[in-house]
Amino acid sequence: MNIHEYQAKGLLRDFGLPVGQGEIILTPDAADQAAAALPGPLWVVKAQIHAGGRGKGHFRETAAGLGGGVRLARSATEAADIARQMLGQTLVTAQTGAAGRKVGRVYLEAGADIAHEFYLALLIDRQTSRISYVCSTEGGMDIETVAAETPEKVISFSVDPAAGYQPWHGRRIAFALGLTGAQVKECVDLAGKLYTAFTQCDMEMLEINPLVTDPAGHLRCLDAKIAFDNNALYRHPAIAALRDETEEDPKELVASKYDLNYIALDGTIGCMVNGAGLAMATMDIIKLYGAAPANFLDVGGGATAEKVTEAFKIITSDPNVQGILVNIFGGIMRCDIIAEGIIVAVQEVGLKVPLVVRLEGTNVELGKEIIRNSGLNVIPADDLADAAQKIVQAVKAG
Ligand code: ADP
Ligand code: MG
């Protein structure tokens, strides 16, 4: 789960990290009061979306002259004006895709006097299975370019989980960033607090870009991006409550309500499968026969007919879907349940694209019979390869 910058900063503040003063604006009429609550003389107006690259982004359509998603203002009135203009607009950044994201929240922040912008992140390194620090002197808005073109400027090392954070980790970062004197101590303190926040809150990623020094040399977190481990969210109800559902793919959101493992992809063949491994194999074999999957979907081991119906509705609501492949191996899952779910779903939402169904395992004959007797226009398949070939052919023919 991702959260907004202002929420991340609130969390980091609780761990004693240096973040600036700020006010969140949810409705246009809250803008003036929020701007007046900050001392000035510089205000920064920041669109809150779950995507980076806001500073270099642009607003789609209407907002001519509105600039990017991070704007400086020289007075409280100007700051409130910009915030009002941003609310409800669609911000397009390198990370949102062309469709962009609608801005529903704007963060007003005290402007910082920046001497230098650094990059500092903590993440779980899948290669070492450890928490790693990543840092660079080249922080700010182009870290992806730095990583691609001058990878030697990105320094990374992992932390031994048994020993945990040690001051020398912080010193290593400080020296990599070229910090000196009292800044080193500040960096050791900051890196340690970030580690504590990361582990205590079960984060997957914590990125401060930029981490800045002010003219007096003090460190401050100017941006903050946090992703949490969904599997650990049950331990943190206060963090789970920070979820902003408007930032999520509507199909994935519905799927999560029904406890379906669904990930939207950009192909044309919708897949409904039970078991993550079989779902992966199904996507692979669709590719093998020359098409691409529109989604990953694992309906789980013990799905009910209702769950199957919802899964089917999610697949058909995707306008890219030109054909559907149902691939079920009935173990705990019974094929007749799947068959009933499909029929209910088709009755509710209709079927405008070819549907290939491959059933195998528990109650397979019953399942096949239910589908045969339903009068639905279903293309039956015997095995995985047969099913994949049939759906790819049907989509190509249609
Ligand atoms: P994004 O990463 O989405 O572009 P950031 O929060 O990193 O958004 O902001 C982009 C840039 O705007 C920063 O690199 C920094 O130069 C500037 N900036 C952000 N917040 C402030 C602030 N409070 N004061 C001064 N400059 C800021
Ligand atoms: Mg940033």
PDB file of N, CA and C and ligand atoms in Angstrom, residues 5 9 42 44 46 51-56 70 72 109-114 117 140-141 209-210 220 222-223, ligand 1:
ATOM      1  N   GLU A   5       2.403  11.867   0.243  1.00  0.00           N
ATOM      2  CA  GLU A   5       3.572  12.544   0.819  1.00  0.00           C
ATOM      3  C   GLU A   5       3.255  13.154   2.191  1.00  0.00           C
ATOM      4  N   LYS A   9       5.026  12.203   5.668  1.00  0.00           N
ATOM      5  CA  LYS A   9       5.755  13.176   6.487  1.00  0.00           C
ATOM      6  C   LYS A   9       5.217  13.212   7.912  1.00  0.00           C
ATOM      7  N   LEU A  42       8.011  31.943   2.168  1.00  0.00           N
ATOM      8  CA  LEU A  42       7.890  31.117   0.971  1.00  0.00           C
ATOM      9  C   LEU A  42       6.925  29.963   1.263  1.00  0.00           C
ATOM     10  N   VAL A  44       5.146  26.373  -0.486  1.00  0.00           N
ATOM     11  CA  VAL A  44       5.239  25.423  -1.592  1.00  0.00           C
ATOM     12  C   VAL A  44       3.908  24.670  -1.673  1.00  0.00           C
ATOM     13  N   LYS A  46       1.890  21.585  -3.172  1.00  0.00           N
ATOM     14  CA  LYS A  46       2.251  20.269  -3.699  1.00  0.00           C
ATOM     15  C   LYS A  46       1.031  19.384  -3.922  1.00  0.00           C
ATOM     16  N   ALA A  51       2.120   9.132  -7.091  1.00  0.00           N
ATOM     17  CA  ALA A  51       3.074   8.960  -8.194  1.00  0.00           C
ATOM     18  C   ALA A  51       4.120  10.050  -8.059  1.00  0.00           C
ATOM     19  N   GLY A  52       5.343   9.700  -8.433  1.00  0.00           N
ATOM     20  CA  GLY A  52       6.415  10.680  -8.357  1.00  0.00           C
ATOM     21  C   GLY A  52       6.492  11.504  -9.632  1.00  0.00           C
ATOM     22  N   GLY A  53       7.517  12.351  -9.664  1.00  0.00           N
ATOM     23  CA  GLY A  53       7.728  13.185 -10.843  1.00  0.00           C
ATOM     24  C   GLY A  53       6.754  14.347 -10.931  1.00  0.00           C
ATOM     25  N   ARG A  54       6.171  14.731  -9.781  1.00  0.00           N
ATOM     26  CA  ARG A  54       5.162  15.788  -9.800  1.00  0.00           C
ATOM     27  C   ARG A  54       5.743  17.131 -10.218  1.00  0.00           C
ATOM     28  N   GLY A  55       6.965  17.393  -9.723  1.00  0.00           N
ATOM     29  CA  GLY A  55       7.603  18.670 -10.038  1.00  0.00           C
ATOM     30  C   GLY A  55       7.746  18.885 -11.531  1.00  0.00           C
ATOM     31  N   LYS A  56       8.073  17.818 -12.233  1.00  0.00           N
ATOM     32  CA  LYS A  56       8.252  17.914 -13.683  1.00  0.00           C
ATOM     33  C   LYS A  56       6.992  17.553 -14.454  1.00  0.00           C
ATOM     34  N   VAL A  70       4.351  20.833  -8.293  1.00  0.00           N
ATOM     35  CA  VAL A  70       5.008  21.436  -7.128  1.00  0.00           C
ATOM     36  C   VAL A  70       5.309  22.886  -7.481  1.00  0.00           C
ATOM     37  N   LEU A  72       5.996  27.056  -6.232  1.00  0.00           N
ATOM     38  CA  LEU A  72       6.373  28.011  -5.186  1.00  0.00           C
ATOM     39  C   LEU A  72       5.387  29.173  -5.184  1.00  0.00           C
ATOM     40  N   GLU A 109       3.158  23.672   2.114  1.00  0.00           N
ATOM     41  CA  GLU A 109       4.307  23.471   2.974  1.00  0.00           C
ATOM     42  C   GLU A 109       5.155  24.730   3.060  1.00  0.00           C
ATOM     43  N   ALA A 110       5.805  24.882   4.207  1.00  0.00           N
ATOM     44  CA  ALA A 110       6.750  25.990   4.343  1.00  0.00           C
ATOM     45  C   ALA A 110       7.891  25.767   3.356  1.00  0.00           C
ATOM     46  N   GLY A 111       8.245  26.795   2.611  1.00  0.00           N
ATOM     47  CA  GLY A 111       9.324  26.682   1.630  1.00  0.00           C
ATOM     48  C   GLY A 111      10.665  26.540   2.322  1.00  0.00           C
ATOM     49  N   ALA A 112      11.498  25.682   1.763  1.00  0.00           N
ATOM     50  CA  ALA A 112      12.826  25.473   2.347  1.00  0.00           C
ATOM     51  C   ALA A 112      13.862  26.198   1.508  1.00  0.00           C
ATOM     52  N   ASP A 113      14.888  26.667   2.182  1.00  0.00           N
ATOM     53  CA  ASP A 113      16.036  27.268   1.499  1.00  0.00           C
ATOM     54  C   ASP A 113      17.008  26.114   1.254  1.00  0.00           C
ATOM     55  N   ILE A 114      17.202  25.764  -0.001  1.00  0.00           N
ATOM     56  CA  ILE A 114      17.936  24.527  -0.306  1.00  0.00           C
ATOM     57  C   ILE A 114      19.386  24.815  -0.685  1.00  0.00           C
ATOM     58  N   GLU A 117      20.544  19.068  -2.816  1.00  0.00           N
ATOM     59  CA  GLU A 117      19.531  18.009  -2.818  1.00  0.00           C
ATOM     60  C   GLU A 117      20.211  16.645  -2.942  1.00  0.00           C
ATOM     61  N   GLY A 140      17.014  14.896  -6.051  1.00  0.00           N
ATOM     62  CA  GLY A 140      16.155  15.849  -6.743  1.00  0.00           C
ATOM     63  C   GLY A 140      15.283  15.151  -7.742  1.00  0.00           C
ATOM     64  N   MET A 141      15.073  15.802  -8.868  1.00  0.00           N
ATOM     65  CA  MET A 141      14.012  15.310  -9.739  1.00  0.00           C
ATOM     66  C   MET A 141      14.454  14.306 -10.800  1.00  0.00           C
ATOM     67  N   ASN A 209      13.460  11.931  -1.399  1.00  0.00           N
ATOM     68  CA  ASN A 209      14.083  12.526  -2.578  1.00  0.00           C
ATOM     69  C   ASN A 209      13.375  13.816  -2.965  1.00  0.00           C
ATOM     70  N   PRO A 210      13.908  14.946  -2.580  1.00  0.00           N
ATOM     71  CA  PRO A 210      15.241  15.088  -2.019  1.00  0.00           C
ATOM     72  C   PRO A 210      15.291  15.148  -0.493  1.00  0.00           C
ATOM     73  N   ARG A 220      17.042  18.065   6.066  1.00  0.00           N
ATOM     74  CA  ARG A 220      15.577  18.060   6.133  1.00  0.00           C
ATOM     75  C   ARG A 220      15.016  17.172   5.024  1.00  0.00           C
ATOM     76  N   LEU A 222      12.545  16.663   2.323  1.00  0.00           N
ATOM     77  CA  LEU A 222      11.683  17.567   1.567  1.00  0.00           C
ATOM     78  C   LEU A 222      10.594  16.825   0.801  1.00  0.00           C
ATOM     79  N   ASP A 223      10.827  15.566   0.526  1.00  0.00           N
ATOM     80  CA  ASP A 223       9.797  14.737  -0.106  1.00  0.00           C
ATOM     81  C   ASP A 223       9.853  13.395   0.607  1.00  0.00           C
TER      82      ASP A 223
HETATM   83  P1  ADP B   1       8.366  15.065  -6.974  1.00  0.00           P
HETATM   84  O1  ADP B   1       9.452  14.148  -6.549  1.00  0.00           O
HETATM   85  O2  ADP B   1       7.046  14.373  -7.117  1.00  0.00           O
HETATM   86  O3  ADP B   1       8.715  15.862  -8.186  1.00  0.00           O
HETATM   87  P2  ADP B   1       9.148  16.736  -4.701  1.00  0.00           P
HETATM   88  O4  ADP B   1       8.431  16.842  -3.411  1.00  0.00           O
HETATM   89  O5  ADP B   1      10.427  15.984  -4.685  1.00  0.00           O
HETATM   90  O6  ADP B   1       8.119  16.139  -5.786  1.00  0.00           O
HETATM   91  O7  ADP B   1       9.383  18.213  -5.235  1.00  0.00           O
HETATM   92  C1  ADP B   1      10.100  18.475  -6.412  1.00  0.00           C
HETATM   93  C2  ADP B   1      11.141  19.548  -6.143  1.00  0.00           C
HETATM   94  O8  ADP B   1      10.506  20.702  -5.637  1.00  0.00           O
HETATM   95  C3  ADP B   1      12.176  19.153  -5.113  1.00  0.00           C
HETATM   96  O9  ADP B   1      13.255  18.457  -5.710  1.00  0.00           O
HETATM   97  C4  ADP B   1      12.593  20.499  -4.553  1.00  0.00           C
HETATM   98  O10 ADP B   1      13.585  21.090  -5.372  1.00  0.00           O
HETATM   99  C5  ADP B   1      11.320  21.335  -4.659  1.00  0.00           C
HETATM  100  N1  ADP B   1      10.601  21.386  -3.363  1.00  0.00           N
HETATM  101  C6  ADP B   1       9.767  20.463  -2.875  1.00  0.00           C
HETATM  102  N2  ADP B   1       9.307  20.803  -1.661  1.00  0.00           N
HETATM  103  C7  ADP B   1       9.884  21.970  -1.342  1.00  0.00           C
HETATM  104  C8  ADP B   1       9.840  22.850  -0.215  1.00  0.00           C
HETATM  105  N3  ADP B   1       9.088  22.599   0.861  1.00  0.00           N
HETATM  106  N4  ADP B   1      10.598  23.968  -0.269  1.00  0.00           N
HETATM  107  C9  ADP B   1      11.365  24.252  -1.356  1.00  0.00           C
HETATM  108  N5  ADP B   1      11.438  23.480  -2.432  1.00  0.00           N
HETATM  109  C10 ADP B   1      10.720  22.345  -2.448  1.00  0.00           C
END
